[in-house]
Structures are given as C-alpha cells and as structure tokens.
Amino acid sequence: MKSLKELEAIRDRMRQTVNTRESDSNTIRVVVGMATCGISAGARPVLNAIVEELARENVAGVQVTQTGCIGICQYEPVVEVYEPGKEKVTYVKMTPEKAIRMVHHHLMNGEPVEEYTIGSLTK
C-alpha cells in the first residue's frame, strides 16, 4: 500500500500530464505526427521526450497532442508548433534529443531551432 505522500506525488505528476493537454487562447500547441509512418520513424519517443521535459521544467501554457498523417512521410518524425499570432513551425526528422533542445529553445525561450525545421532542408 502506498503512503499518502506517494499518492500525492503520483497525482501531481499526472496533473502536469493532463495540463499539457488542456488549452486556452494563449496556449502554444505542439502536435506530433503519430500515423504509422511517424511511429515507425520514432515519433513515440519524441512525443514522450517533449511531455517529460515540459513536466521536468514545469512549463505551463503548452498543449501537447498527437495527430495522424501530416503528409510529409519522408521527413518523419514531424513536430508542428502553433503559437498564437505566429506562423506554424514544422520540425522534421526529430529525435528525443532534438525534441528536448526544441523545448528549451523554442517553447521556453521563444527561439525556434532553425536547423531542425523543414525550411532548413531547402537551404
């Protein structure tokens, strides 16, 4: 049987996970492509890394969701970031390590990591 402190700790961890799925008009939305191609390319560990890093850094105001096919299978895993009043940023060929860097630079400091974006492929 778990102690009250252990149960409270579990509740707090789960509350943070739930908070990453709620949104309002100022929320940053992070969408991870989780169709078959994305999953086979490694999208699940990328999604987990984003959610875990946001929780570890106690970042609020970010909604993390998954979607089906984004339509650019050759660039999977794909992560799209939607910020209110800004253009969408599409990250491609993501890894858990890149996702953590993206959380710190883009989601926490507002500075997209240009070399991970789809625009960097055309340069």
mmCIF file of C-alpha atoms in Angstrom:
data_model
loop_
_atom_site.group_PDB
_atom_site.id
_atom_site.type_symbol
_atom_site.label_atom_id
_atom_site.label_comp_id
_atom_site.label_asym_id
_atom_site.label_seq_id
_atom_site.Cartn_x
_atom_site.Cartn_y
_atom_site.Cartn_z
ATOM 1 C CA MET A 1 0.000 0.000 0.000
ATOM 2 C CA LYS A 2 1.295 3.456 -0.929
ATOM 3 C CA SER A 3 1.658 6.255 1.578
ATOM 4 C CA LEU A 4 -0.269 9.497 1.284
ATOM 5 C CA LYS A 5 2.898 11.313 0.170
ATOM 6 C CA GLU A 6 3.499 8.785 -2.614
ATOM 7 C CA LEU A 7 -0.104 9.109 -3.808
ATOM 8 C CA GLU A 8 0.139 12.909 -3.775
ATOM 9 C CA ALA A 9 3.342 12.733 -5.822
ATOM 10 C CA ILE A 10 1.651 10.494 -8.388
ATOM 11 C CA ARG A 11 -1.336 12.846 -8.524
ATOM 12 C CA ASP A 12 0.931 15.869 -9.084
ATOM 13 C CA ARG A 13 2.833 14.115 -11.908
ATOM 14 C CA MET A 14 -0.415 13.100 -13.584
ATOM 15 C CA ARG A 15 -1.900 16.581 -13.167
ATOM 16 C CA GLN A 16 1.036 18.019 -15.116
ATOM 17 C CA THR A 17 0.452 15.461 -17.883
ATOM 18 C CA VAL A 18 -3.212 16.400 -18.044
ATOM 19 C CA ASN A 19 -2.341 20.109 -18.055
ATOM 20 C CA THR A 20 -0.240 19.611 -21.202
ATOM 21 C CA ARG A 21 -3.451 18.524 -22.978
ATOM 22 C CA GLU A 22 -5.656 21.462 -21.975
ATOM 23 C CA SER A 23 -5.661 24.755 -23.862
ATOM 24 C CA ASP A 24 -6.861 28.334 -23.957
ATOM 25 C CA SER A 25 -6.381 31.188 -26.452
ATOM 26 C CA ASN A 26 -2.786 31.870 -25.313
ATOM 27 C CA THR A 27 -1.681 28.248 -25.337
ATOM 28 C CA ILE A 28 1.145 27.034 -27.542
ATOM 29 C CA ARG A 29 0.074 23.848 -29.325
ATOM 30 C CA VAL A 30 2.636 21.151 -30.095
ATOM 31 C CA VAL A 31 1.359 18.493 -32.498
ATOM 32 C CA VAL A 32 3.304 15.282 -33.086
ATOM 33 C CA GLY A 33 2.563 13.201 -36.188
ATOM 34 C CA MET A 34 1.676 9.721 -34.951
ATOM 35 C CA ALA A 35 0.492 7.926 -38.084
ATOM 36 C CA THR A 36 2.074 4.580 -38.921
ATOM 37 C CA CYS A 37 4.961 6.266 -40.734
ATOM 38 C CA GLY A 38 5.637 8.602 -37.800
ATOM 39 C CA ILE A 39 5.516 5.831 -35.224
ATOM 40 C CA SER A 40 7.845 3.619 -37.267
ATOM 41 C CA ALA A 41 10.255 6.549 -37.649
ATOM 42 C CA GLY A 42 10.377 7.113 -33.873
ATOM 43 C CA ALA A 43 7.615 9.618 -33.078
ATOM 44 C CA ARG A 44 6.571 7.957 -29.817
ATOM 45 C CA PRO A 45 9.924 8.576 -28.040
ATOM 46 C CA VAL A 46 9.869 12.144 -29.426
ATOM 47 C CA LEU A 47 6.378 12.750 -28.002
ATOM 48 C CA ASN A 48 7.426 11.270 -24.653
ATOM 49 C CA ALA A 49 10.578 13.407 -24.540
ATOM 50 C CA ILE A 50 8.565 16.590 -25.130
ATOM 51 C CA VAL A 51 5.974 15.782 -22.462
ATOM 52 C CA GLU A 52 8.598 14.674 -19.941
ATOM 53 C CA GLU A 53 10.821 17.711 -20.488
ATOM 54 C CA LEU A 54 7.888 20.109 -20.162
ATOM 55 C CA ALA A 55 6.956 18.390 -16.895
ATOM 56 C CA ARG A 56 10.563 18.340 -15.646
ATOM 57 C CA GLU A 57 10.951 22.074 -16.352
ATOM 58 C CA ASN A 58 7.423 22.802 -15.032
ATOM 59 C CA VAL A 59 6.445 24.640 -18.227
ATOM 60 C CA ALA A 60 2.827 25.805 -18.351
ATOM 61 C CA GLY A 61 0.813 27.066 -21.320
ATOM 62 C CA VAL A 62 1.831 24.321 -23.743
ATOM 63 C CA GLN A 63 -0.654 21.779 -25.091
ATOM 64 C CA VAL A 64 0.888 18.590 -26.493
ATOM 65 C CA THR A 65 -1.278 16.456 -28.778
ATOM 66 C CA GLN A 66 -0.842 13.813 -31.408
ATOM 67 C CA THR A 67 -2.333 13.635 -34.863
ATOM 68 C CA GLY A 68 -2.479 11.252 -37.779
ATOM 69 C CA CYS A 69 -0.716 11.731 -41.073
ATOM 70 C CA ILE A 70 0.763 15.184 -41.626
ATOM 71 C CA GLY A 71 1.547 14.343 -45.252
ATOM 72 C CA ILE A 72 5.312 14.574 -45.346
ATOM 73 C CA CYS A 73 6.234 10.983 -44.529
ATOM 74 C CA GLN A 74 9.809 11.265 -45.797
ATOM 75 C CA TYR A 75 10.524 13.804 -43.026
ATOM 76 C CA GLU A 76 9.081 11.858 -40.059
ATOM 77 C CA PRO A 77 9.095 12.200 -37.105
ATOM 78 C CA VAL A 78 7.380 15.581 -37.574
ATOM 79 C CA VAL A 79 6.506 18.051 -34.816
ATOM 80 C CA GLU A 80 4.472 21.191 -35.508
ATOM 81 C CA VAL A 81 4.414 24.152 -33.111
ATOM 82 C CA TYR A 82 1.498 26.583 -33.262
ATOM 83 C CA GLU A 83 1.939 29.821 -31.328
ATOM 84 C CA PRO A 84 -0.894 32.364 -31.177
ATOM 85 C CA GLY A 85 -0.281 35.165 -33.671
ATOM 86 C CA LYS A 86 2.705 33.470 -35.341
ATOM 87 C CA GLU A 87 3.292 31.183 -38.289
ATOM 88 C CA LYS A 88 3.415 27.453 -37.670
ATOM 89 C CA VAL A 89 6.910 25.990 -37.227
ATOM 90 C CA THR A 90 7.400 22.481 -38.620
ATOM 91 C CA TYR A 91 10.250 20.431 -37.176
ATOM 92 C CA VAL A 92 11.358 17.392 -39.188
ATOM 93 C CA LYS A 93 13.445 14.261 -38.657
ATOM 94 C CA MET A 94 13.139 14.755 -34.910
ATOM 95 C CA THR A 95 14.800 12.666 -32.224
ATOM 96 C CA PRO A 96 14.240 12.740 -28.456
ATOM 97 C CA GLU A 97 17.462 14.762 -28.097
ATOM 98 C CA LYS A 98 16.349 17.302 -30.704
ATOM 99 C CA ALA A 99 12.929 17.463 -29.034
ATOM 100 C CA ILE A 100 14.498 18.367 -25.684
ATOM 101 C CA ARG A 101 16.539 21.123 -27.330
ATOM 102 C CA MET A 102 13.366 22.350 -29.079
ATOM 103 C CA VAL A 103 11.556 22.517 -25.711
ATOM 104 C CA HIS A 104 14.316 24.630 -24.172
ATOM 105 C CA HIS A 105 14.958 26.980 -27.082
ATOM 106 C CA HIS A 106 11.540 27.313 -28.704
ATOM 107 C CA LEU A 107 8.894 26.531 -26.107
ATOM 108 C CA MET A 108 10.681 28.050 -23.124
ATOM 109 C CA ASN A 109 12.595 30.912 -24.786
ATOM 110 C CA GLY A 110 10.632 31.623 -27.973
ATOM 111 C CA GLU A 111 13.566 30.908 -30.292
ATOM 112 C CA PRO A 112 12.823 28.248 -32.934
ATOM 113 C CA VAL A 113 15.687 25.851 -33.657
ATOM 114 C CA GLU A 114 16.023 26.698 -37.354
ATOM 115 C CA GLU A 115 18.316 23.799 -38.283
ATOM 116 C CA TYR A 116 15.589 21.299 -37.289
ATOM 117 C CA THR A 117 12.835 22.936 -39.350
ATOM 118 C CA ILE A 118 11.538 21.955 -42.752
ATOM 119 C CA GLY A 119 12.836 25.282 -44.089
ATOM 120 C CA SER A 120 16.410 24.192 -43.362
ATOM 121 C CA LEU A 121 16.076 21.394 -45.930
ATOM 122 C CA THR A 122 15.752 23.867 -48.800
ATOM 123 C CA LYS A 123 18.830 25.926 -47.877
#
